[in-house]
CSV table of C-alpha atoms in Angstrom, one decimal:
chain,number,residue,atom,x,y,z
A,1,MET,CA,14.5,-1.8,25.4
A,2,GLY,CA,18.2,-1.0,26.1
A,3,ILE,CA,19.5,-3.8,24.0
A,4,TYR,CA,17.1,-3.0,21.1
A,5,SER,CA,18.1,0.7,21.2
A,6,ALA,CA,21.8,-0.2,21.2
A,7,LEU,CA,21.3,-2.5,18.2
A,8,LEU,CA,19.3,0.1,16.4
A,9,ALA,CA,22.0,2.7,17.0
A,10,ALA,CA,24.7,0.3,15.9
A,11,ALA,CA,22.8,-0.4,12.7
A,12,LEU,CA,22.5,3.3,12.0
A,13,VAL,CA,26.2,3.9,12.6
A,14,VAL,CA,27.3,1.0,10.4
A,15,GLY,CA,24.9,1.9,7.7
A,16,ALA,CA,25.6,5.7,7.8
A,17,PRO,CA,27.9,5.7,4.7
A,18,TRP,CA,25.3,3.9,2.6
A,19,TRP,CA,22.5,6.3,3.7
A,20,LEU,CA,24.6,9.3,3.1
A,21,ALA,CA,25.6,8.1,-0.3
A,22,ARG,CA,21.9,7.4,-1.2
A,23,MET,CA,21.0,10.9,0.0
A,24,ALA,CA,23.8,12.5,-2.1
A,25,THR,CA,23.2,10.5,-5.3
A,26,SER,CA,19.4,10.0,-5.4
A,27,GLY,CA,18.0,12.6,-3.0
A,28,ARG,CA,16.2,9.8,-1.2
A,29,TYR,CA,15.8,10.0,2.6
A,30,ARG,CA,16.5,13.7,2.7
A,31,ALA,CA,12.9,14.6,2.9
A,32,GLY,CA,11.8,14.9,6.6
A,33,LEU,CA,15.3,14.1,7.9
A,34,ALA,CA,15.0,16.7,10.7
A,35,GLY,CA,11.7,15.2,11.8
A,36,ARG,CA,13.0,11.6,11.6
A,37,LEU,CA,15.8,12.8,13.9
A,38,GLY,CA,13.4,14.1,16.5
A,39,LYS,CA,12.7,17.8,15.5
A,40,VAL,CA,8.9,18.1,16.0
A,41,PRO,CA,7.4,20.1,13.1
A,42,SER,CA,6.3,23.5,14.2
A,43,GLY,CA,2.7,23.1,13.1
A,44,LEU,CA,2.2,19.7,14.9
A,45,THR,CA,2.0,21.0,18.4
A,46,GLY,CA,-0.3,23.8,17.4
A,47,ALA,CA,-2.6,21.5,15.5
A,48,ALA,CA,-3.1,19.3,18.6
A,49,ALA,CA,-3.3,22.2,21.2
A,50,GLY,CA,-6.5,22.1,23.2
A,51,ARG,CA,-7.9,19.0,21.3
A,52,LYS,CA,-7.9,15.3,21.9
A,53,ALA,CA,-5.7,13.5,19.4
A,54,ILE,CA,-5.1,10.2,17.8
A,55,TRP,CA,-1.7,9.4,16.2
A,56,LEU,CA,-1.9,7.0,13.3
A,57,HIS,CA,1.2,5.6,11.6
A,58,ALA,CA,1.0,4.3,8.0
A,59,VAL,CA,4.4,3.4,6.7
A,60,SER,CA,3.9,4.0,2.9
A,61,VAL,CA,1.4,4.3,0.1
A,62,GLY,CA,-0.4,1.0,0.6
A,63,GLU,CA,-1.0,1.6,4.3
A,64,VAL,CA,-2.1,5.2,3.7
A,65,MET,CA,-4.6,3.9,1.1
A,66,ALA,CA,-5.9,1.3,3.6
A,67,ALA,CA,-6.2,3.9,6.3
A,68,THR,CA,-8.1,6.5,4.3
A,69,GLU,CA,-11.7,5.3,4.9
A,70,LEU,CA,-10.8,4.5,8.6
A,71,ILE,CA,-9.6,8.1,9.1
A,72,ARG,CA,-12.7,9.5,7.4
A,73,GLU,CA,-15.0,7.4,9.6
A,74,LEU,CA,-13.0,8.3,12.8
A,75,ARG,CA,-13.4,12.0,11.9
A,76,ARG,CA,-17.1,11.5,11.4
A,77,GLN,CA,-17.4,9.8,14.8
A,78,LEU,CA,-15.0,12.2,16.6
A,79,PRO,CA,-15.5,15.5,14.9
A,80,GLU,CA,-13.7,17.6,17.5
A,81,TRP,CA,-10.6,15.4,17.6
A,82,VAL,CA,-7.4,15.7,15.6
A,83,ILE,CA,-6.0,12.7,13.8
A,84,ALA,CA,-2.3,13.1,13.2
A,85,ILE,CA,-0.7,10.9,10.5
A,86,SER,CA,2.9,9.8,10.3
A,87,THR,CA,4.5,7.9,7.4
A,88,THR,CA,8.0,6.5,6.8
A,89,THR,CA,8.4,6.9,3.1
A,90,GLU,CA,8.3,10.1,1.0
A,91,THR,CA,5.7,8.6,-1.4
A,92,GLY,CA,3.5,7.8,1.6
A,93,GLN,CA,4.0,11.3,3.0
A,94,ARG,CA,3.0,12.8,-0.4
A,95,LEU,CA,-0.2,10.7,-0.7
A,96,ALA,CA,-1.2,11.4,2.9
A,97,ARG,CA,-0.8,15.1,2.4
A,98,GLU,CA,-2.8,15.0,-0.8
A,99,ARG,CA,-5.6,12.8,0.4
A,100,LEU,CA,-5.8,13.7,4.1
A,101,GLY,CA,-3.7,16.7,4.9
A,102,GLY,CA,-6.4,19.2,4.7
A,103,GLN,CA,-7.8,18.2,8.0
A,104,SER,CA,-4.9,16.2,9.5
A,105,PRO,CA,-1.3,17.2,10.3
A,106,VAL,CA,1.0,14.9,8.4
A,107,PHE,CA,4.6,14.3,9.5
A,108,TYR,CA,7.5,11.8,9.2
A,109,MET,CA,7.8,9.0,11.8
A,110,PRO,CA,10.8,9.6,14.0
A,111,LEU,CA,13.4,7.0,14.4
A,112,ASP,CA,12.4,4.5,17.1
A,113,PHE,CA,14.5,5.9,19.9
A,114,ALA,CA,12.8,6.5,23.2
A,115,VAL,CA,14.0,10.1,23.5
A,116,LEU,CA,12.7,10.9,20.0
A,117,VAL,CA,9.3,9.2,20.2
A,118,ARG,CA,8.6,10.9,23.6
A,119,ARG,CA,9.1,14.3,22.0
A,120,TYR,CA,6.2,13.5,19.6
A,121,LEU,CA,4.1,12.1,22.4
A,122,ARG,CA,4.6,15.3,24.4
A,123,ALA,CA,3.6,17.4,21.3
A,124,LEU,CA,0.5,15.4,20.5
A,125,HIS,CA,-0.7,14.0,23.9
A,126,PRO,CA,-2.6,11.3,22.0
A,127,GLU,CA,-5.4,9.4,23.5
A,128,LEU,CA,-4.6,6.5,21.2
A,129,VAL,CA,-1.8,5.4,18.9
A,130,ILE,CA,-2.7,3.3,15.9
A,131,LEU,CA,-0.1,1.3,14.0
A,132,MET,CA,-1.2,0.1,10.5
A,133,GLU,CA,-0.7,-3.6,9.5
A,134,SER,CA,2.7,-4.8,10.8
A,135,GLU,CA,4.4,-1.6,12.2
A,136,LEU,CA,5.6,-2.8,15.6
A,137,TRP,CA,8.0,-0.3,17.0
A,138,PRO,CA,9.3,-1.4,20.5
A,139,ASN,CA,10.3,2.0,21.9
A,140,LEU,CA,7.1,3.7,20.7
A,141,ILE,CA,5.0,0.9,22.2
A,142,ASP,CA,7.0,1.0,25.5
A,143,ALA,CA,6.8,4.8,25.7
A,144,CYS,CA,3.0,4.7,25.2
A,145,ALA,CA,2.6,1.9,27.8
A,146,SER,CA,4.6,3.9,30.4
A,147,GLN,CA,2.3,6.9,29.8
A,148,GLY,CA,-0.9,4.9,29.8
A,149,ILE,CA,-1.6,5.5,26.1
A,150,PRO,CA,-3.3,2.5,24.5
A,151,VAL,CA,-1.8,1.2,21.3
A,152,ALA,CA,-3.9,-0.6,18.6
A,153,VAL,CA,-2.5,-2.5,15.6
A,154,VAL,CA,-5.1,-2.1,12.9
A,155,ASN,CA,-5.5,-4.1,9.7
A,156,GLY,CA,-2.9,-6.3,11.3
A,157,ARG,CA,-1.0,-9.0,9.5
A,158,VAL,CA,2.1,-11.1,9.9
A,159,SER,CA,3.6,-12.0,6.5
A,160,ASP,CA,5.0,-15.4,5.6
A,161,ARG,CA,8.5,-13.9,5.5
A,162,SER,CA,8.1,-12.2,8.9
A,163,LEU,CA,6.6,-15.1,10.8
A,164,PRO,CA,9.8,-17.2,11.2
A,165,ARG,CA,11.8,-14.2,12.4
A,166,TYR,CA,9.2,-13.3,15.0
A,167,LEU,CA,9.0,-16.9,16.2
A,168,ARG,CA,12.8,-17.2,16.6
A,169,LEU,CA,12.7,-14.0,18.8
A,170,SER,CA,9.3,-14.7,20.5
A,171,ARG,CA,10.8,-14.4,24.0
A,172,LEU,CA,11.9,-10.9,23.2
A,173,TRP,CA,8.7,-9.9,21.4
A,174,ARG,CA,6.3,-11.3,23.9
A,175,PRO,CA,6.7,-8.5,26.5
A,176,ILE,CA,6.5,-5.9,23.8
A,177,LEU,CA,3.4,-7.3,22.3
A,178,GLY,CA,1.9,-7.6,25.7
A,179,GLN,CA,2.0,-3.8,25.9
A,180,VAL,CA,-0.3,-3.5,22.9
A,181,SER,CA,-3.9,-3.0,23.9
A,182,LEU,CA,-5.6,-4.4,20.8
A,183,PHE,CA,-4.7,-6.3,17.6
A,184,LEU,CA,-7.3,-6.0,14.9
A,185,ALA,CA,-6.3,-8.7,12.4
A,186,GLN,CA,-7.1,-8.9,8.7
A,187,SER,CA,-8.0,-12.6,8.9
A,188,GLN,CA,-8.3,-15.5,11.3
A,189,GLU,CA,-4.9,-16.8,10.1
A,190,ASN,CA,-3.2,-13.4,10.9
A,191,GLY,CA,-5.0,-13.3,14.3
A,192,SER,CA,-3.6,-16.8,15.1
A,193,ARG,CA,-0.1,-15.6,14.0
A,194,PHE,CA,-0.2,-12.7,16.4
A,195,VAL,CA,-1.0,-15.1,19.2
A,196,ARG,CA,1.8,-17.4,18.2
A,197,ILE,CA,4.4,-14.7,18.2
A,198,GLY,CA,3.4,-13.5,21.7
A,199,ALA,CA,0.2,-11.4,21.7
A,200,ALA,CA,-2.3,-12.1,24.5
A,201,GLU,CA,-5.1,-14.1,23.0
A,202,GLY,CA,-7.7,-11.8,24.5
A,203,SER,CA,-6.2,-8.8,22.8
A,204,VAL,CA,-6.7,-10.2,19.3
A,205,LYS,CA,-9.8,-9.7,17.3
A,206,VAL,CA,-10.5,-10.4,13.6
A,207,THR,CA,-12.1,-7.4,11.9
A,208,GLY,CA,-11.3,-8.0,8.3
A,209,ASN,CA,-9.2,-6.3,5.7
A,210,LEU,CA,-9.6,-2.5,5.4
A,211,LYS,CA,-8.5,-2.7,1.7
A,212,TYR,CA,-11.9,-4.2,0.9
A,213,ASP,CA,-13.4,-0.8,1.9
A,214,VAL,CA,-11.0,1.4,-0.2
A,215,ARG,CA,-13.0,3.6,-2.5
A,216,ALA,CA,-10.6,5.3,-4.8
A,217,PRO,CA,-12.1,8.1,-6.9
A,218,GLU,CA,-13.5,6.6,-10.1
A,219,THR,CA,-12.0,9.4,-12.1
A,220,THR,CA,-8.9,11.4,-11.2
A,221,GLU,CA,-7.7,14.1,-13.5
A,222,MET,CA,-5.1,11.7,-14.8
A,223,THR,CA,-7.7,9.0,-15.5
A,224,ALA,CA,-9.8,11.5,-17.5
A,225,ARG,CA,-6.7,12.7,-19.4
A,226,LEU,CA,-5.8,9.1,-20.4
A,227,ARG,CA,-9.4,8.3,-21.4
A,228,GLU,CA,-9.4,11.3,-23.6
A,229,MET,CA,-6.0,10.4,-25.1
A,230,LEU,CA,-6.7,6.8,-26.0
A,231,PRO,CA,-9.1,5.9,-28.9
A,232,GLU,CA,-12.5,4.4,-27.9
A,233,SER,CA,-11.5,1.2,-29.7
A,234,ALA,CA,-8.4,0.7,-27.5
A,235,LYS,CA,-8.4,-2.4,-25.3
A,236,ILE,CA,-6.4,-1.2,-22.4
A,237,VAL,CA,-4.2,-3.5,-20.2
A,238,VAL,CA,-3.2,-1.8,-16.9
A,239,ALA,CA,-0.1,-3.4,-15.4
A,240,GLY,CA,0.0,-2.0,-11.9
A,241,SER,CA,2.5,-2.0,-9.0
A,242,THR,CA,5.2,-3.8,-11.1
A,243,LEU,CA,8.6,-4.5,-9.6
A,244,GLU,CA,12.0,-5.0,-11.1
A,245,GLY,CA,12.0,-7.8,-13.6
A,246,GLU,CA,8.3,-7.7,-14.3
A,247,GLU,CA,8.4,-4.8,-16.7
A,248,LYS,CA,11.0,-6.7,-18.8
A,249,MET,CA,8.7,-9.8,-18.9
A,250,LEU,CA,5.7,-7.6,-19.9
A,251,LEU,CA,7.6,-5.8,-22.6
A,252,GLU,CA,9.0,-9.0,-24.0
A,253,GLU,CA,5.5,-10.4,-24.3
A,254,TRP,CA,3.8,-7.2,-25.5
A,255,PRO,CA,4.5,-7.6,-29.3
A,256,LYS,CA,3.0,-11.1,-29.2
A,257,VAL,CA,-0.1,-9.7,-27.4
A,258,LEU,CA,-0.4,-7.0,-30.2
A,259,GLU,CA,-0.2,-9.8,-32.8
A,260,ASP,CA,-3.2,-11.4,-31.1
A,261,GLU,CA,-5.1,-8.2,-30.5
A,262,PRO,CA,-3.9,-5.2,-32.5
A,263,GLU,CA,-6.1,-2.8,-30.6
A,264,ALA,CA,-4.4,-3.5,-27.3
A,265,ALA,CA,-2.8,-0.6,-25.4
A,266,LEU,CA,-0.5,-0.9,-22.4
A,267,ILE,CA,-0.4,1.4,-19.3
A,268,LEU,CA,2.6,0.4,-17.2
A,269,ALA,CA,2.7,1.6,-13.5
A,270,PRO,CA,5.8,0.7,-11.6
A,271,ARG,CA,5.4,0.3,-7.8
A,272,ARG,CA,8.3,2.5,-6.8
A,273,PRO,CA,8.7,6.1,-8.1
A,274,GLU,CA,12.5,5.9,-7.9
A,275,ARG,CA,12.3,3.3,-10.7
A,276,PHE,CA,10.2,5.5,-13.1
A,277,ASN,CA,13.3,6.6,-15.1
A,278,ALA,CA,14.8,3.1,-15.2
A,279,VAL,CA,11.5,1.7,-16.5
A,280,ALA,CA,11.3,4.5,-19.1
A,281,GLU,CA,14.7,3.4,-20.4
A,282,LEU,CA,13.5,-0.2,-20.5
A,283,VAL,CA,10.5,0.8,-22.6
A,284,GLU,CA,12.6,2.8,-25.1
A,285,THR,CA,15.3,0.1,-25.3
A,286,ALA,CA,12.7,-2.4,-26.1
A,287,GLY,CA,11.7,-0.3,-29.1
A,288,PHE,CA,8.4,1.1,-27.9
A,289,ASP,CA,7.1,4.6,-28.3
A,290,LEU,CA,7.2,6.0,-24.7
A,291,LEU,CA,4.6,8.3,-23.4
A,292,ARG,CA,5.1,9.5,-19.8
A,293,ALA,CA,1.7,10.2,-18.1
A,294,SER,CA,3.2,13.1,-16.2
A,295,GLU,CA,4.0,14.9,-19.5
A,296,LEU,CA,0.8,14.3,-21.4
A,297,VAL,CA,-0.9,17.3,-22.9
A,298,PRO,CA,-4.6,17.4,-23.9
A,299,GLY,CA,-5.3,15.7,-27.3
A,300,GLN,CA,-2.0,13.9,-27.4
A,301,ARG,CA,-2.0,10.5,-29.1
A,302,PRO,CA,0.6,7.7,-29.3
A,303,ARG,CA,2.6,8.0,-32.5
A,304,ARG,CA,2.4,4.3,-32.9
A,305,ASN,CA,-0.2,1.8,-31.8
A,306,GLU,CA,2.4,-0.2,-29.9
A,307,GLY,CA,3.3,2.8,-27.7
A,308,VAL,CA,3.6,2.2,-24.0
A,309,ILE,CA,2.2,4.7,-21.5
A,310,LEU,CA,4.3,5.0,-18.3
A,311,LEU,CA,2.1,6.0,-15.3
A,312,ASP,CA,4.8,8.0,-13.5
A,313,THR,CA,2.5,9.7,-11.0
A,314,ILE,CA,1.6,8.9,-7.4
A,315,GLY,CA,-2.0,8.0,-6.2
A,316,ASP,CA,-3.6,7.6,-9.7
A,317,LEU,CA,-3.3,3.9,-10.2
A,318,ALA,CA,-6.3,2.8,-8.2
A,319,SER,CA,-8.5,5.1,-10.5
A,320,VAL,CA,-6.6,4.3,-13.7
A,321,TYR,CA,-7.5,0.6,-13.2
A,322,SER,CA,-11.0,1.6,-14.2
A,323,LEU,CA,-9.8,2.1,-17.8
A,324,GLY,CA,-8.7,-1.5,-18.1
A,325,ARG,CA,-10.1,-4.4,-20.1
A,326,VAL,CA,-7.6,-6.5,-18.2
A,327,ALA,CA,-5.4,-5.8,-15.2
A,328,PHE,CA,-2.1,-7.3,-14.3
A,329,VAL,CA,-1.2,-6.9,-10.6
A,330,GLY,CA,2.5,-6.8,-10.0
A,331,GLY,CA,4.9,-8.0,-7.3
A,332,SER,CA,3.6,-11.5,-8.2
A,333,LEU,CA,5.8,-12.8,-11.1
A,334,VAL,CA,8.8,-12.1,-8.8
A,335,PRO,CA,8.9,-13.5,-5.2
A,336,MET,CA,7.7,-10.4,-3.4
A,337,GLY,CA,4.3,-11.5,-2.2
A,338,GLY,CA,2.1,-9.6,-4.7
A,339,HIS,CA,-0.1,-6.4,-4.4
A,340,ASN,CA,-3.8,-5.8,-4.0
A,341,PRO,CA,-6.0,-7.3,-6.7
A,342,LEU,CA,-9.1,-5.6,-5.2
A,343,GLU,CA,-8.2,-2.3,-6.8
A,344,PRO,CA,-9.0,-3.4,-10.3
A,345,ALA,CA,-11.7,-5.9,-9.1
A,346,ARG,CA,-13.7,-3.0,-7.7
A,347,PHE,CA,-14.3,-1.8,-11.2
A,348,GLY,CA,-15.2,-5.2,-12.6
A,349,VAL,CA,-11.8,-5.6,-14.4
A,350,PRO,CA,-10.6,-9.2,-14.7
A,351,VAL,CA,-7.3,-9.7,-12.9
A,352,VAL,CA,-4.1,-11.6,-13.9
A,353,MET,CA,-1.4,-12.3,-11.3
A,354,GLY,CA,1.7,-14.4,-10.8
A,355,ARG,CA,2.0,-17.1,-8.2
A,356,SER,CA,3.6,-14.9,-5.5
A,357,ALA,CA,0.6,-13.5,-3.7
A,358,GLU,CA,1.3,-14.3,0.0
A,359,ASN,CA,0.7,-10.7,1.1
A,360,PHE,CA,-2.9,-10.9,-0.1
A,361,ARG,CA,-3.5,-14.6,0.3
A,362,GLU,CA,-7.0,-14.4,1.7
A,363,ILE,CA,-8.1,-11.9,-1.0
A,364,VAL,CA,-6.6,-14.0,-3.8
A,365,ASP,CA,-8.1,-17.2,-2.4
A,366,ALA,CA,-11.5,-15.6,-2.3
A,367,MET,CA,-11.1,-14.4,-5.9
A,368,ARG,CA,-9.9,-17.8,-7.0
A,369,SER,CA,-12.9,-19.5,-5.4
A,370,ALA,CA,-15.2,-17.0,-7.3
A,371,GLU,CA,-13.2,-17.6,-10.6
A,372,ALA,CA,-12.4,-13.9,-10.6
A,373,ILE,CA,-8.7,-14.1,-11.2
A,374,LEU,CA,-6.1,-15.9,-13.3
A,375,ILE,CA,-2.9,-17.1,-11.6
A,376,VAL,CA,-0.1,-17.6,-14.2
A,377,GLU,CA,3.6,-18.4,-14.6
A,378,PRO,CA,5.6,-15.9,-16.6
A,379,SER,CA,5.4,-18.2,-19.6
A,380,GLY,CA,1.6,-18.0,-19.5
A,381,LEU,CA,1.3,-14.2,-19.3
A,382,ARG,CA,0.8,-13.5,-23.0
A,383,LYS,CA,-1.9,-16.3,-23.3
A,384,ALA,CA,-3.9,-15.1,-20.3
A,385,ILE,CA,-3.9,-11.4,-21.4
A,386,SER,CA,-4.7,-12.2,-25.0
A,387,GLU,CA,-7.5,-14.6,-24.2
A,388,LEU,CA,-9.2,-12.1,-21.9
A,389,LEU,CA,-8.9,-9.3,-24.5
A,390,LYS,CA,-10.5,-11.5,-27.1
A,391,GLU,CA,-13.1,-13.4,-25.0
A,392,GLU,CA,-15.1,-10.4,-23.9
A,393,ASP,CA,-17.9,-12.4,-22.3
A,394,ARG,CA,-15.5,-14.4,-20.2
A,395,ALA,CA,-13.6,-11.3,-19.2
A,396,ARG,CA,-16.9,-9.5,-18.3
A,397,GLN,CA,-18.0,-12.5,-16.2
A,398,MET,CA,-14.6,-12.7,-14.3
A,399,GLY,CA,-14.8,-9.0,-13.7
A,400,GLU,CA,-18.3,-9.1,-12.2
A,401,GLN,CA,-17.3,-12.0,-10.0
A,402,GLY,CA,-14.3,-9.9,-8.7
A,403,ARG,CA,-16.6,-7.0,-8.1
A,404,LYS,CA,-18.9,-9.3,-6.0
A,405,VAL,CA,-15.9,-10.4,-3.9
A,406,PHE,CA,-15.0,-6.8,-3.3
A,407,THR,CA,-18.6,-5.9,-2.3
A,408,ALA,CA,-19.2,-9.0,-0.2
A,409,GLU,CA,-16.1,-8.6,2.0
A,410,ALA,CA,-16.7,-4.9,2.8
A,411,GLY,CA,-17.4,-3.7,6.3
A,412,ALA,CA,-14.0,-4.0,8.0
A,413,THR,CA,-13.9,-0.2,8.5
A,414,ALA,CA,-17.1,-0.2,10.6
A,415,ARG,CA,-15.9,-3.1,12.7
A,416,THR,CA,-12.5,-1.5,13.2
A,417,VAL,CA,-14.0,1.8,14.3
A,418,GLU,CA,-16.3,0.1,16.7
A,419,CYS,CA,-13.4,-1.6,18.4
A,420,LEU,CA,-11.3,1.6,18.5
A,421,LEU,CA,-14.1,3.6,20.0
A,422,GLY,CA,-14.6,0.9,22.6
A,423,LEU,CA,-10.9,1.1,23.5
A,424,LEU,CA,-11.3,4.9,24.0
A,425,ARG,CA,-14.4,4.5,26.1
A,426,ASN,CA,-12.6,2.0,28.4
A,427,ARG,CA,-9.8,4.5,28.8
A,428,SER,CA,-12.0,7.4,29.9
């Protein structure tokens, strides 16, 4: 751990000018800075006083969403316990407070130095630490092991990009992973990868993907506002979780889509909030009437049919997908591994994605087998969207097949909770 901590400290020192510049110019990373540096929030100790606790770490929005049903089920099974939730990003923090903060203390994950994580362990005295997906923090894991606190990696995955790095350093990772009590993997492939990088085979179980169990509200206030704003005849395309480069592709193709289907309407939802303003500029530079969802007022209508609605809010996209005739799921036309196609599939909305879908390979493969998704090159984006808007029967059939995939694969939450409760029983 000494070498790891020294490298981490060196990286922070070398990167300090960049971090300070980012904080000064954009305001990013300021939120929760004291907590990240080891100052335990005043309410955290009080929230856990006299109660058994679980510490769950979910780095950002996607992990918070995946953890939502798990946390609710743990609360149901352990009503007297407190489940404390840490995040790394500000957007994850905001969503966790909004969705889960009423019953759970929410705080920023401290930097992974032994002296800092031990302060939080002393404040919470957790019976269990849960790390979502691929959050493997060596000093936190080591501190838990030294205090006899079990650690479980839940909804675990090892991405295509991460696997080679883990394998190159497997001799270093093996003792760290050996301190993790339980790996609950999304799929058999991910389970095998954990074993390959150093996890003990007996500690790995396949419980499925928690994202199959996500039940976002069918109608948020924003969804209702958008439904009221748009005419009933509008054929809405929801382009969700888009990354840099994808908005430009969509905006270049959108006039051609409107030629094919004049009633089409575009809701554009960038993945990262810090890009909202840049995407707004892209929309206006491309000559479209921009409507920012955060500024909508009741009864407002686009001034022109080809206006683009920018969904510049947090936590609404999963519900807004329900408005779509077609959904494009981003992070897939650029080589970033894609985002979750189950969010629109849940509502029976046909899905279009690019070829980069490694982060959700099993889900995408299941949807492809069911003919519930179209995988396209950038050059095929206009054709795919236009055809699904025009061919309503085909779109409806694709959407229903996607909904069946979503329903058939449910149950990961129950399997995960059963394993976690077993871990707690073995500890007592």
